[in-house]
Amino acid sequence: MLHATFWPSGTAAVRHLFFLPSLLLVGLVSFVPLGYALVQSFFRSKYFAIGRFVGIQNYIDLFTGDNGVGRVINTIIFVAGSLAIAMPLGIALALALNTKIWGRDLLRSILFLPWLISTLVAAMLWSWLLNAQFGPVAATAASLGISFPSLFTSPSLAMPTVVVVSAWYSYPLVMVFVLAALQTIPADLYEAAQIDGANALQRFAVITLPLIKNTILVSLVLTSLAAFNGVTLLFVMTGGGPIGRTETIALKVLQEGTKFYRMGLASAGSIVLFALNLAVTVAYARVLRGSHEGA
Amino acid sequence: MMLARRFSWFGFAKALFLAISAAFALLPIVWGLSTALKTPQEIAAIPPSWIPHEATLINFHRGVFTPRFFNYILNTVYVIFFSTLITLGLAVHAAYAAVRFRFAGKRLMLLTMWSTIMIPAVAIIVPLYQLAVACGIYNTHLVLVLVYSAWLIPSLIWLLEGFVAAIPRDLEEAAYIDGCDVVGAFYRITCPLLRPGLVAGALLIFTNIWNEFILSYVLILSDEKRLVQVGIYNFMTDSSIEWGPLMATAVGAIVPILVVYAFLQRSFVRGLTGGIVK
């Protein structure tokens, strides 16, 4: 109530002026293109002319057309694969870095490095590192008598390769988030549990895990959305090849819109991407709220 | 005795795990750096060597210290400067309003703002390109500044909200008693106290724009207007690809981020983890 007494003399206009410019710019750059994509997705558009109305044909083409099903599968493998490596790795590294070890600060900085490097540079470095003809890994393998396969042109190996690179720059975020959460856990909780006779595993299950659960969830959502929406890595390393084996929905949107100029199809893909982002975020908010109530 | 021994095995496994992970993290970076320091003859040598026999800076001379690459850097700095100005300027007001003010339609406005984070860049990149052409701002730095600012403002508001909430209200109330109005108190009392938050925010903006590739690739056409990342990509796709200078530019592009991170690590991590974990 004290606040009400002294509460600012600014008019309603002043208060709105603090918030509105941000909203205006963000809304303009976000919703106008999204609305434009929504409208365009119902038309067979090429280049800049809105073509004839085709109903949901673009959406049907996106999923049934050339490589339609494969693209969905690729997207799932790419996201799930990135998570399957980045999440356990990030969490394990955070747990290891949260203990007393020699050279901890240096190790943390080294392990954080991939996050500081742009996706473009990362894709470039890995491309050359793993190049079967000129790359050092292939040369080292050859000197040991192992023949190194051409990863980026192999239909079965291209996807696992890009997944590993995606995990390489995704795990540091998980690590930093979980480490920050771990450091907020007061040490006396563990001491009390130790006095009560809890072993290391029990202490982890009863104290650590519940307290970092939400942070893990947050980094899980951020990492999966980043993989889901990420195009730079695939664009630079494989361009969706070989024979469409690394083509995801996001990459398809980019290629249709900026290479083939089939704007209708690209827009349908845009709307699908947005819908999935929306679904993931809403589901995540539900889960997070649920876990807050449970706690 | 048993316990002590098992513990040391655990410690060994942990050290091994950390060492392998660190090698995994460093591998491509070390390779890039090693290549950038090699002579052209050694780069062409088969099999390639992991460590250069004689280190040279010639690739940096031919890749990074060229008028063309210098122009990319200049363009990037220019775009970052204006994006930071707009993003921080708008976000600090919005964050303050979100924490301290009550106004009509606030809930709806906040909801609208947050809902934009569910729109990924790749979903609007094609219409953005079309609209930029239609508005006559395609292939300008202006369109990048606008798009980058709009992209970063929600996260900056989120970050700064935490910093605003941490400032005791008593300070502003004291200013009101001294005759300050709400705007005066914000600029004179709150803003200076928000400096750590603004620094963390500026770092976040800098790293995000410096490392961004796909938006500037799609929205900028001419070489003299390109930003650093697209410039590097272009070196890569040039028909006469020269790995040495290319790797030098890649390593060169990492350096500013590393320097910033080395000096301002705490602000950096705070900016990254933001409101999630305090």
Coordinates of C-alpha atoms in Angstrom, one line a residue, chain A residues 4 10-12 23 36 92 103 122 124 150 172 178 189 199 216 225 253 259 267 270 279 290 292:
Chain A
A4 CA 0.2 3.3 -3.9
G10 CA 3.3 9.7 -14.8
T11 CA 0.2 9.7 -17.0
A12 CA -1.1 6.6 -18.8
L23 CA 5.9 -4.0 -29.2
Y36 CA 1.9 -12.7 -45.3
A92 CA 27.2 -35.0 -17.3
G103 CA 41.9 -26.8 -13.7
A122 CA 31.6 -24.6 -37.0
M124 CA 33.0 -25.1 -42.2
S150 CA 33.2 -40.2 -47.4
P172 CA 27.5 -26.1 -24.1
V178 CA 22.6 -27.0 -15.5
L189 CA 21.3 -29.9 2.0
N199 CA 24.6 -42.4 -0.2
I216 CA 17.0 -29.5 -17.7
L225 CA 13.8 -25.8 -31.0
V253 CA 11.6 -23.7 -46.5
K259 CA 16.6 -20.9 -54.5
S267 CA 5.1 -20.2 -47.0
S270 CA 6.8 -21.6 -42.7
A279 CA 2.9 -26.5 -29.9
G290 CA 2.4 -28.5 -13.7
H292 CA 5.6 -25.8 -10.2

